[in-house]
PDB file of C-alpha atoms in Angstrom:
ATOM      1  CA  UNK A   1     153.191-104.816 107.291  1.00 43.00           C
ATOM      2  CA  UNK A   2     154.145-107.056 104.353  1.00 44.00           C
ATOM      3  CA  UNK A   3     155.900-105.786 101.248  1.00 48.00           C
ATOM      4  CA  UNK A   4     153.789-105.620  98.062  1.00 45.00           C
ATOM      5  CA  UNK A   5     154.963-108.318  95.667  1.00 47.00           C
ATOM      6  CA  UNK A   6     154.545-108.116  91.883  1.00 49.00           C
ATOM      7  CA  UNK A   7     156.184-110.623  89.508  1.00 51.00           C
ATOM      8  CA  UNK A   8     158.572-111.823  92.189  1.00 55.00           C
ATOM      9  CA  UNK A   9     159.744-108.279  92.928  1.00 56.00           C
ATOM     10  CA  UNK A  10     158.942-106.257  96.017  1.00 62.00           C
ATOM     11  CA  UNK A  11     158.773-102.546  96.746  1.00 66.00           C
ATOM     12  CA  UNK A  12     161.044-101.901  99.685  1.00 70.00           C
ATOM     13  CA  UNK A  13     160.458 -98.946 102.011  1.00 78.00           C
ATOM     14  CA  UNK A  14     162.950 -96.100 101.688  1.00 77.00           C
ATOM     15  CA  UNK A  15     165.377 -95.421 104.453  1.00 78.00           C
ATOM     16  CA  UNK A  16     165.769 -92.039 106.110  1.00 78.00           C
ATOM     17  CA  UNK A  17     168.690 -90.958 103.874  1.00 80.00           C
ATOM     18  CA  UNK A  18     166.750 -91.705 100.691  1.00 78.00           C
ATOM     19  CA  UNK A  19     163.810 -89.696 101.970  1.00 79.00           C
ATOM     20  CA  UNK A  20     166.085 -86.752 102.810  1.00 81.00           C
ATOM     21  CA  UNK A  21     167.654 -86.895  99.348  1.00 80.00           C
ATOM     22  CA  UNK A  22     164.234 -86.863  97.663  1.00 82.00           C
ATOM     23  CA  UNK A  23     163.074 -83.993  99.864  1.00 81.00           C
ATOM     24  CA  UNK A  24     166.179 -82.005  98.966  1.00 82.00           C
ATOM     25  CA  UNK A  25     165.727 -82.706  95.269  1.00 80.00           C
ATOM     26  CA  UNK A  26     162.123 -81.555  95.471  1.00 82.00           C
ATOM     27  CA  UNK A  27     163.107 -78.387  97.336  1.00 84.00           C
ATOM     28  CA  UNK A  28     165.856 -77.647  94.810  1.00 76.00           C
ATOM     29  CA  UNK A  29     163.323 -78.023  91.991  1.00 79.00           C
ATOM     30  CA  UNK A  30     160.837 -75.685  93.713  1.00 80.00           C
ATOM     31  CA  UNK A  31     163.586 -73.123  94.378  1.00 81.00           C
ATOM     32  CA  UNK A  32     164.747 -73.191  90.767  1.00 78.00           C
ATOM     33  CA  UNK A  33     161.193 -72.609  89.532  1.00 80.00           C
ATOM     34  CA  UNK A  34     160.640 -69.825  92.031  1.00 85.00           C
ATOM     35  CA  UNK A  35     163.847 -68.155  90.864  1.00 81.00           C
ATOM     36  CA  UNK A  36     162.673 -68.340  87.250  1.00 82.00           C
ATOM     37  CA  UNK A  37     159.125 -67.124  87.951  1.00 86.00           C
ATOM     38  CA  UNK A  38     160.354 -64.221  90.087  1.00 85.00           C
ATOM     39  CA  UNK A  39     162.887 -63.246  87.453  1.00 83.00           C
ATOM     40  CA  UNK A  40     160.306 -63.329  84.646  1.00 86.00           C
ATOM     41  CA  UNK A  41     157.794 -61.292  86.635  1.00 87.00           C
ATOM     42  CA  UNK A  42     160.420 -58.713  87.603  1.00 85.00           C
ATOM     43  CA  UNK A  43     161.383 -58.386  83.955  1.00 85.00           C
ATOM     44  CA  UNK A  44     157.809 -58.117  82.673  1.00 86.00           C
ATOM     45  CA  UNK A  45     156.633 -55.737  85.389  1.00 84.00           C
ATOM     46  CA  UNK A  46     159.498 -53.273  84.908  1.00 78.00           C
ATOM     47  CA  UNK A  47     158.184 -50.833  82.309  1.00 65.00           C
ATOM     48  CA  UNK A  48     161.634 -49.463  81.468  1.00 64.00           C
ATOM     49  CA  UNK A  49     164.548 -51.783  82.030  1.00 56.00           C
ATOM     50  CA  UNK A  50     165.583 -54.450  79.519  1.00 57.00           C
ATOM     51  CA  UNK A  51     168.689 -55.468  81.433  1.00 59.00           C
ATOM     52  CA  UNK A  52     167.159 -58.581  83.014  1.00 68.00           C
ATOM     53  CA  UNK A  53     166.529 -60.372  79.704  1.00 82.00           C
ATOM     54  CA  UNK A  54     170.006 -61.872  79.717  1.00 83.00           C
ATOM     55  CA  UNK A  55     169.457 -63.052  83.308  1.00 79.00           C
ATOM     56  CA  UNK A  56     166.228 -64.797  82.312  1.00 81.00           C
ATOM     57  CA  UNK A  57     167.917 -66.423  79.335  1.00 85.00           C
ATOM     58  CA  UNK A  58     170.698 -67.748  81.573  1.00 83.00           C
ATOM     59  CA  UNK A  59     168.167 -69.349  83.918  1.00 79.00           C
ATOM     60  CA  UNK A  60     166.151 -70.810  81.042  1.00 80.00           C
ATOM     61  CA  UNK A  61     169.300 -72.260  79.507  1.00 81.00           C
ATOM     62  CA  UNK A  62     170.029 -74.110  82.726  1.00 75.00           C
ATOM     63  CA  UNK A  63     166.511 -75.330  83.374  1.00 71.00           C
ATOM     64  CA  UNK A  64     164.609 -75.825  80.160  1.00 66.00           C
ATOM     65  CA  UNK A  65     166.411 -75.678  76.905  1.00 59.00           C
ATOM     66  CA  UNK A  66     167.173 -79.407  76.575  1.00 70.00           C
ATOM     67  CA  UNK A  67     163.961 -80.630  78.176  1.00 83.00           C
ATOM     68  CA  UNK A  68     160.923 -80.582  75.887  1.00 88.00           C
ATOM     69  CA  UNK A  69     158.351 -80.882  78.662  1.00 89.00           C
ATOM     70  CA  UNK A  70     159.897 -78.139  80.780  1.00 86.00           C
ATOM     71  CA  UNK A  71     160.315 -75.909  77.724  1.00 89.00           C
ATOM     72  CA  UNK A  72     156.610 -76.319  76.956  1.00 92.00           C
ATOM     73  CA  UNK A  73     155.816 -75.401  80.571  1.00 90.00           C
ATOM     74  CA  UNK A  74     157.798 -72.201  80.090  1.00 90.00           C
ATOM     75  CA  UNK A  75     155.771 -71.231  77.020  1.00 94.00           C
ATOM     76  CA  UNK A  76     152.526 -71.977  78.848  1.00 95.00           C
ATOM     77  CA  UNK A  77     153.752 -69.811  81.720  1.00 92.00           C
ATOM     78  CA  UNK A  78     154.386 -66.861  79.377  1.00 94.00           C
ATOM     79  CA  UNK A  79     150.964 -67.395  77.841  1.00 96.00           C
ATOM     80  CA  UNK A  80     149.185 -67.466  81.228  1.00 94.00           C
ATOM     81  CA  UNK A  81     150.989 -64.366  82.497  1.00 93.00           C
ATOM     82  CA  UNK A  82     150.153 -62.315  79.409  1.00 93.00           C
ATOM     83  CA  UNK A  83     146.531 -63.497  79.579  1.00 93.00           C
ATOM     84  CA  UNK A  84     145.961 -62.809  83.266  1.00 90.00           C
ATOM     85  CA  UNK A  85     148.479 -60.214  84.445  1.00 89.00           C
ATOM     86  CA  UNK A  86     147.644 -56.528  84.527  1.00 88.00           C
ATOM     87  CA  UNK A  87     148.921 -55.302  81.172  1.00 85.00           C
ATOM     88  CA  UNK A  88     151.409 -52.722  82.246  1.00 81.00           C
ATOM     89  CA  UNK A  89     153.381 -50.749  79.713  1.00 75.00           C
ATOM     90  CA  UNK A  90     155.638 -53.036  77.654  1.00 85.00           C
ATOM     91  CA  UNK A  91     154.466 -56.251  79.355  1.00 90.00           C
ATOM     92  CA  UNK A  92     153.477 -57.833  76.049  1.00 92.00           C
ATOM     93  CA  UNK A  93     156.474 -56.365  74.246  1.00 91.00           C
ATOM     94  CA  UNK A  94     158.781 -58.052  76.752  1.00 92.00           C
ATOM     95  CA  UNK A  95     156.858 -61.310  76.491  1.00 94.00           C
ATOM     96  CA  UNK A  96     157.423 -61.143  72.741  1.00 95.00           C
ATOM     97  CA  UNK A  97     161.148 -60.582  73.324  1.00 93.00           C
ATOM     98  CA  UNK A  98     161.488 -63.866  75.204  1.00 93.00           C
ATOM     99  CA  UNK A  99     159.467 -65.770  72.604  1.00 95.00           C
ATOM    100  CA  UNK A 100     161.409 -64.231  69.726  1.00 95.00           C
ATOM    101  CA  UNK A 101     164.726 -65.105  71.348  1.00 93.00           C
ATOM    102  CA  UNK A 102     163.667 -68.750  71.345  1.00 93.00           C
ATOM    103  CA  UNK A 103     161.850 -68.761  68.017  1.00 96.00           C
ATOM    104  CA  UNK A 104     164.241 -71.229  66.378  1.00 95.00           C
ATOM    105  CA  UNK A 105     164.098 -73.535  69.378  1.00 92.00           C
ATOM    106  CA  UNK A 106     160.299 -73.343  69.411  1.00 95.00           C
ATOM    107  CA  UNK A 107     160.047 -74.300  65.734  1.00 96.00           C
ATOM    108  CA  UNK A 108     162.530 -77.162  66.137  1.00 94.00           C
ATOM    109  CA  UNK A 109     160.877 -78.532  69.279  1.00 94.00           C
ATOM    110  CA  UNK A 110     157.179 -78.317  68.408  1.00 96.00           C
ATOM    111  CA  UNK A 111     155.063 -78.877  65.343  1.00 97.00           C
ATOM    112  CA  UNK A 112     153.198 -75.955  63.840  1.00 97.00           C
ATOM    113  CA  UNK A 113     149.890 -77.070  65.353  1.00 97.00           C
ATOM    114  CA  UNK A 114     151.487 -77.766  68.752  1.00 97.00           C
ATOM    115  CA  UNK A 115     152.689 -74.168  68.837  1.00 97.00           C
ATOM    116  CA  UNK A 116     149.170 -73.012  68.042  1.00 97.00           C
ATOM    117  CA  UNK A 117     147.720 -75.197  70.826  1.00 97.00           C
ATOM    118  CA  UNK A 118     150.062 -73.685  73.415  1.00 97.00           C
ATOM    119  CA  UNK A 119     148.961 -70.130  72.631  1.00 97.00           C
ATOM    120  CA  UNK A 120     145.471 -70.714  71.202  1.00 95.00           C
ATOM    121  CA  UNK A 121     143.650 -68.647  73.864  1.00 94.00           C
ATOM    122  CA  UNK A 122     145.930 -65.619  73.416  1.00 96.00           C
ATOM    123  CA  UNK A 123     145.052 -63.589  70.324  1.00 96.00           C
ATOM    124  CA  UNK A 124     147.902 -61.120  70.691  1.00 96.00           C
ATOM    125  CA  UNK A 125     150.616 -63.755  70.976  1.00 97.00           C
ATOM    126  CA  UNK A 126     149.121 -65.641  68.012  1.00 97.00           C
ATOM    127  CA  UNK A 127     149.164 -62.420  65.980  1.00 97.00           C
ATOM    128  CA  UNK A 128     152.816 -61.902  66.903  1.00 97.00           C
ATOM    129  CA  UNK A 129     153.669 -65.507  65.968  1.00 97.00           C
ATOM    130  CA  UNK A 130     152.003 -65.148  62.574  1.00 97.00           C
ATOM    131  CA  UNK A 131     153.797 -61.875  61.850  1.00 96.00           C
ATOM    132  CA  UNK A 132     157.185 -63.288  62.828  1.00 96.00           C
ATOM    133  CA  UNK A 133     156.576 -66.492  60.822  1.00 96.00           C
ATOM    134  CA  UNK A 134     157.132 -68.547  63.969  1.00 97.00           C
ATOM    135  CA  UNK A 135     153.671 -69.934  63.294  1.00 96.00           C
ATOM    136  CA  UNK A 136     152.645 -70.729  59.731  1.00 94.00           C
ATOM    137  CA  UNK A 137     149.002 -70.145  58.853  1.00 93.00           C
ATOM    138  CA  UNK A 138     147.862 -73.400  57.263  1.00 93.00           C
ATOM    139  CA  UNK A 139     144.607 -75.296  56.760  1.00 93.00           C
ATOM    140  CA  UNK A 140     144.747 -76.964  60.208  1.00 95.00           C
ATOM    141  CA  UNK A 141     145.081 -73.618  61.937  1.00 96.00           C
ATOM    142  CA  UNK A 142     142.382 -72.109  59.729  1.00 95.00           C
ATOM    143  CA  UNK A 143     139.998 -74.880  60.804  1.00 94.00           C
ATOM    144  CA  UNK A 144     140.900 -74.329  64.473  1.00 95.00           C
ATOM    145  CA  UNK A 145     140.396 -70.562  64.246  1.00 94.00           C
ATOM    146  CA  UNK A 146     137.169 -71.041  62.321  1.00 91.00           C
ATOM    147  CA  UNK A 147     135.773 -73.028  65.261  1.00 91.00           C
ATOM    148  CA  UNK A 148     136.591 -70.410  67.933  1.00 91.00           C
ATOM    149  CA  UNK A 149     134.070 -67.658  68.643  1.00 87.00           C
ATOM    150  CA  UNK A 150     135.267 -64.232  67.487  1.00 88.00           C
ATOM    151  CA  UNK A 151     138.538 -65.446  66.009  1.00 94.00           C
ATOM    152  CA  UNK A 152     137.362 -65.235  62.369  1.00 93.00           C
ATOM    153  CA  UNK A 153     136.738 -61.525  62.839  1.00 95.00           C
ATOM    154  CA  UNK A 154     139.994 -60.782  64.646  1.00 96.00           C
ATOM    155  CA  UNK A 155     142.103 -62.848  62.225  1.00 96.00           C
ATOM    156  CA  UNK A 156     140.168 -61.918  59.093  1.00 95.00           C
ATOM    157  CA  UNK A 157     143.311 -60.699  57.231  1.00 94.00           C
ATOM    158  CA  UNK A 158     145.005 -64.053  57.890  1.00 93.00           C
ATOM    159  CA  UNK A 159     142.096 -66.335  57.027  1.00 93.00           C
ATOM    160  CA  UNK A 160     140.810 -64.386  54.018  1.00 92.00           C
ATOM    161  CA  UNK A 161     142.800 -66.440  51.491  1.00 89.00           C
ATOM    162  CA  UNK A 162     141.351 -69.678  52.921  1.00 92.00           C
ATOM    163  CA  UNK A 163     137.761 -68.477  52.675  1.00 90.00           C
ATOM    164  CA  UNK A 164     135.606 -68.934  49.651  1.00 88.00           C
ATOM    165  CA  UNK A 165     134.283 -65.783  48.043  1.00 90.00           C
ATOM    166  CA  UNK A 166     130.878 -66.107  49.682  1.00 92.00           C
ATOM    167  CA  UNK A 167     132.212 -66.828  53.173  1.00 91.00           C
ATOM    168  CA  UNK A 168     134.733 -63.995  52.879  1.00 93.00           C
ATOM    169  CA  UNK A 169     131.968 -61.590  51.882  1.00 94.00           C
ATOM    170  CA  UNK A 170     129.786 -62.742  54.802  1.00 93.00           C
ATOM    171  CA  UNK A 171     132.507 -62.125  57.406  1.00 94.00           C
ATOM    172  CA  UNK A 172     133.407 -58.773  55.883  1.00 94.00           C
ATOM    173  CA  UNK A 173     129.739 -57.709  55.979  1.00 95.00           C
ATOM    174  CA  UNK A 174     129.477 -58.862  59.602  1.00 94.00           C
ATOM    175  CA  UNK A 175     132.436 -56.656  60.489  1.00 94.00           C
ATOM    176  CA  UNK A 176     131.006 -53.691  58.588  1.00 94.00           C
ATOM    177  CA  UNK A 177     127.659 -54.143  60.327  1.00 94.00           C
ATOM    178  CA  UNK A 178     129.455 -53.748  63.657  1.00 90.00           C
ATOM    179  CA  UNK A 179     131.156 -50.568  62.484  1.00 91.00           C
ATOM    180  CA  UNK A 180     131.055 -49.121  58.936  1.00 93.00           C
ATOM    181  CA  UNK A 181     134.578 -47.767  59.489  1.00 92.00           C
ATOM    182  CA  UNK A 182     135.998 -50.894  61.138  1.00 94.00           C
ATOM    183  CA  UNK A 183     138.700 -51.400  58.531  1.00 93.00           C
ATOM    184  CA  UNK A 184     140.158 -47.967  59.229  1.00 90.00           C
ATOM    185  CA  UNK A 185     143.120 -48.631  61.545  1.00 93.00           C
ATOM    186  CA  UNK A 186     142.018 -52.299  61.775  1.00 96.00           C
ATOM    187  CA  UNK A 187     145.561 -53.571  62.296  1.00 95.00           C
ATOM    188  CA  UNK A 188     146.425 -50.856  64.809  1.00 95.00           C
ATOM    189  CA  UNK A 189     143.353 -51.731  66.864  1.00 95.00           C
ATOM    190  CA  UNK A 190     144.231 -55.442  66.729  1.00 95.00           C
ATOM    191  CA  UNK A 191     147.687 -54.761  68.134  1.00 95.00           C
ATOM    192  CA  UNK A 192     146.260 -52.623  70.917  1.00 94.00           C
ATOM    193  CA  UNK A 193     143.971 -55.523  71.800  1.00 95.00           C
ATOM    194  CA  UNK A 194     141.380 -53.496  73.691  1.00 95.00           C
ATOM    195  CA  UNK A 195     137.738 -52.627  73.232  1.00 95.00           C
ATOM    196  CA  UNK A 196     137.796 -49.827  70.650  1.00 93.00           C
ATOM    197  CA  UNK A 197     134.559 -48.050  71.607  1.00 94.00           C
ATOM    198  CA  UNK A 198     134.855 -44.356  72.601  1.00 94.00           C
ATOM    199  CA  UNK A 199     133.263 -45.126  75.965  1.00 96.00           C
ATOM    200  CA  UNK A 200     135.843 -47.819  76.766  1.00 96.00           C
ATOM    201  CA  UNK A 201     138.710 -45.588  75.681  1.00 96.00           C
ATOM    202  CA  UNK A 202     137.553 -42.892  78.122  1.00 97.00           C
ATOM    203  CA  UNK A 203     137.334 -45.437  80.962  1.00 97.00           C
ATOM    204  CA  UNK A 204     140.758 -46.936  80.197  1.00 96.00           C
ATOM    205  CA  UNK A 205     142.306 -43.459  80.271  1.00 96.00           C
ATOM    206  CA  UNK A 206     140.216 -42.502  83.350  1.00 96.00           C
ATOM    207  CA  UNK A 207     139.062 -39.336  81.595  1.00 97.00           C
ATOM    208  CA  UNK A 208     136.292 -38.564  84.070  1.00 96.00           C
ATOM    209  CA  UNK A 209     135.060 -35.233  82.680  1.00 96.00           C
ATOM    210  CA  UNK A 210     134.900 -36.520  79.129  1.00 97.00           C
ATOM    211  CA  UNK A 211     133.218 -39.737  80.332  1.00 96.00           C
ATOM    212  CA  UNK A 212     130.500 -37.807  82.193  1.00 96.00           C
ATOM    213  CA  UNK A 213     129.894 -35.546  79.195  1.00 96.00           C
ATOM    214  CA  UNK A 214     129.772 -38.480  76.761  1.00 95.00           C
ATOM    215  CA  UNK A 215     127.450 -40.508  78.992  1.00 94.00           C
ATOM    216  CA  UNK A 216     125.057 -37.559  79.421  1.00 94.00           C
ATOM    217  CA  UNK A 217     125.024 -36.596  75.743  1.00 94.00           C
ATOM    218  CA  UNK A 218     124.483 -40.187  74.633  1.00 93.00           C
ATOM    219  CA  UNK A 219     121.951 -40.892  77.391  1.00 94.00           C
ATOM    220  CA  UNK A 220     123.927 -43.951  78.506  1.00 94.00           C
ATOM    221  CA  UNK A 221     122.758 -45.906  81.514  1.00 95.00           C
ATOM    222  CA  UNK A 222     125.495 -46.006  84.149  1.00 96.00           C
ATOM    223  CA  UNK A 223     124.473 -49.580  84.959  1.00 95.00           C
ATOM    224  CA  UNK A 224     124.862 -50.949  81.451  1.00 95.00           C
ATOM    225  CA  UNK A 225     127.258 -53.646  80.316  1.00 95.00           C
ATOM    226  CA  UNK A 226     130.169 -52.993  78.008  1.00 96.00           C
ATOM    227  CA  UNK A 227     129.336 -53.951  74.422  1.00 93.00           C
ATOM    228  CA  UNK A 228     131.518 -56.687  72.990  1.00 92.00           C
ATOM    229  CA  UNK A 229     134.331 -55.732  70.643  1.00 95.00           C
ATOM    230  CA  UNK A 230     136.144 -57.546  67.847  1.00 94.00           C
ATOM    231  CA  UNK A 231     139.397 -56.144  69.187  1.00 96.00           C
ATOM    232  CA  UNK A 232     139.101 -57.199  72.839  1.00 96.00           C
ATOM    233  CA  UNK A 233     141.802 -59.752  73.685  1.00 95.00           C
ATOM    234  CA  UNK A 234     141.628 -60.110  77.464  1.00 95.00           C
ATOM    235  CA  UNK A 235     140.033 -63.515  78.184  1.00 92.00           C
ATOM    236  CA  UNK A 236     138.514 -62.349  81.481  1.00 94.00           C
ATOM    237  CA  UNK A 237     136.728 -59.393  79.860  1.00 94.00           C
ATOM    238  CA  UNK A 238     135.573 -61.516  76.917  1.00 92.00           C
ATOM    239  CA  UNK A 239     134.176 -64.213  79.177  1.00 91.00           C
ATOM    240  CA  UNK A 240     132.415 -61.947  81.677  1.00 91.00           C
ATOM    241  CA  UNK A 241     131.201 -58.910  79.668  1.00 91.00           C
ATOM    242  CA  UNK A 242     131.592 -56.402  82.535  1.00 96.00           C
ATOM    243  CA  UNK A 243     129.422 -53.468  83.536  1.00 97.00           C
ATOM    244  CA  UNK A 244     130.813 -49.932  83.363  1.00 97.00           C
ATOM    245  CA  UNK A 245     131.818 -49.960  87.026  1.00 97.00           C
ATOM    246  CA  UNK A 246     133.459 -53.383  86.699  1.00 97.00           C
ATOM    247  CA  UNK A 247     135.345 -52.201  83.622  1.00 97.00           C
ATOM    248  CA  UNK A 248     136.575 -49.099  85.450  1.00 97.00           C
ATOM    249  CA  UNK A 249     137.713 -51.299  88.346  1.00 96.00           C
ATOM    250  CA  UNK A 250     139.555 -53.603  85.936  1.00 97.00           C
ATOM    251  CA  UNK A 251     141.629 -50.699  84.607  1.00 95.00           C
ATOM    252  CA  UNK A 252     142.046 -48.980  87.967  1.00 95.00           C
ATOM    253  CA  UNK A 253     140.165 -45.913  86.699  1.00 96.00           C
ATOM    254  CA  UNK A 254     139.416 -44.607  90.146  1.00 96.00           C
ATOM    255  CA  UNK A 255     137.923 -41.215  89.158  1.00 96.00           C
ATOM    256  CA  UNK A 256     135.276 -42.818  86.960  1.00 97.00           C
ATOM    257  CA  UNK A 257     134.752 -45.568  89.539  1.00 97.00           C
ATOM    258  CA  UNK A 258     134.075 -42.948  92.226  1.00 96.00           C
ATOM    259  CA  UNK A 259     131.678 -41.093  89.908  1.00 97.00           C
ATOM    260  CA  UNK A 260     129.692 -44.277  89.264  1.00 97.00           C
ATOM    261  CA  UNK A 261     129.704 -45.120  92.958  1.00 95.00           C
ATOM    262  CA  UNK A 262     128.411 -41.648  93.882  1.00 95.00           C
ATOM    263  CA  UNK A 263     125.629 -42.136  91.341  1.00 96.00           C
ATOM    264  CA  UNK A 264     124.387 -45.196  93.252  1.00 94.00           C
ATOM    265  CA  UNK A 265     125.671 -47.847  90.876  1.00 95.00           C
ATOM    266  CA  UNK A 266     125.519 -51.106  92.827  1.00 92.00           C
ATOM    267  CA  UNK A 267     128.755 -52.412  94.322  1.00 92.00           C
ATOM    268  CA  UNK A 268     128.849 -56.192  93.978  1.00 93.00           C
ATOM    269  CA  UNK A 269     131.313 -58.781  95.237  1.00 93.00           C
ATOM    270  CA  UNK A 270     132.469 -59.363  91.638  1.00 93.00           C
ATOM    271  CA  UNK A 271     134.226 -56.002  91.770  1.00 95.00           C
ATOM    272  CA  UNK A 272     137.012 -57.574  93.837  1.00 95.00           C
ATOM    273  CA  UNK A 273     138.130 -59.681  90.890  1.00 94.00           C
ATOM    274  CA  UNK A 274     138.291 -56.645  88.627  1.00 95.00           C
ATOM    275  CA  UNK A 275     139.936 -54.384  91.209  1.00 95.00           C
ATOM    276  CA  UNK A 276     142.640 -56.917  92.105  1.00 93.00           C
ATOM    277  CA  UNK A 277     143.541 -57.169  88.431  1.00 93.00           C
ATOM    278  CA  UNK A 278     144.033 -53.392  88.283  1.00 92.00           C
ATOM    279  CA  UNK A 279     146.782 -53.470  90.950  1.00 90.00           C
ATOM    280  CA  UNK A 280     145.488 -50.050  92.014  1.00 92.00           C
ATOM    281  CA  UNK A 281     146.007 -49.931  95.773  1.00 93.00           C
ATOM    282  CA  UNK A 282     143.779 -46.848  96.216  1.00 93.00           C
ATOM    283  CA  UNK A 283     140.902 -48.552  94.439  1.00 94.00           C
ATOM    284  CA  UNK A 284     141.289 -51.715  96.503  1.00 93.00           C
ATOM    285  CA  UNK A 285     141.361 -49.611  99.686  1.00 93.00           C
ATOM    286  CA  UNK A 286     138.206 -47.809  98.545  1.00 91.00           C
ATOM    287  CA  UNK A 287     136.425 -51.150  98.142  1.00 90.00           C
ATOM    288  CA  UNK A 288     137.566 -52.198 101.605  1.00 86.00           C
TER     289      UNK A 288
END
């Protein structure tokens, strides 16, 4: 085999020692990332302890802090976890802790719009960034939010000053048409980030008796889809608009799930995706 020649230079094959060195470097890189990912997940999944934050910071300092690309990967990682992980108690609060610790570094490293682009599919993190002034609401971000379905409603308090009087009135009327009392506890509902309908609240809390009573009194079909909500922030639920049984599987609400199953609601293969998200071992075993 002849060496490839380009501009009088040739690419020489590596010897065995060079290959071993590269393999070791690659393995070291993988191990360092695994250590970081495991540490972050342990921290976020522990609903009580805050002790591991300093451990995470130590690892980040070694791996990312002086490397723009790696630091951006870290922020994307936090964004993906909070978007896709089962939202256990304090998971988002702990995500916010990491971001807030690095808020100065984030603002120095990335432009305002770059920060928005990293977290653009995560309404709750964006809301946190606006409140902490890590992200400044300007015309570029207004235009970006204005182009995303549902964002004008969720971020109405932030975009109101950028809207003309007519556009502001239109959005406000749209919100009021959804719910005449929508502006009562509007901010509280945004921070909760869940569908605010009474039916969804009963499913989330797995309040089976109240759910059965509410469904019977309201003559609700047990096979219906969940109505969309301004306050829903989970990308998977927004994209898929689940049925009642899928929604109960998503939140691990096994009592309501069993009630729907006993009432002959169809069990489809899509339920696996919802059940796995719930991390409810009993529900997963029931599906098996």
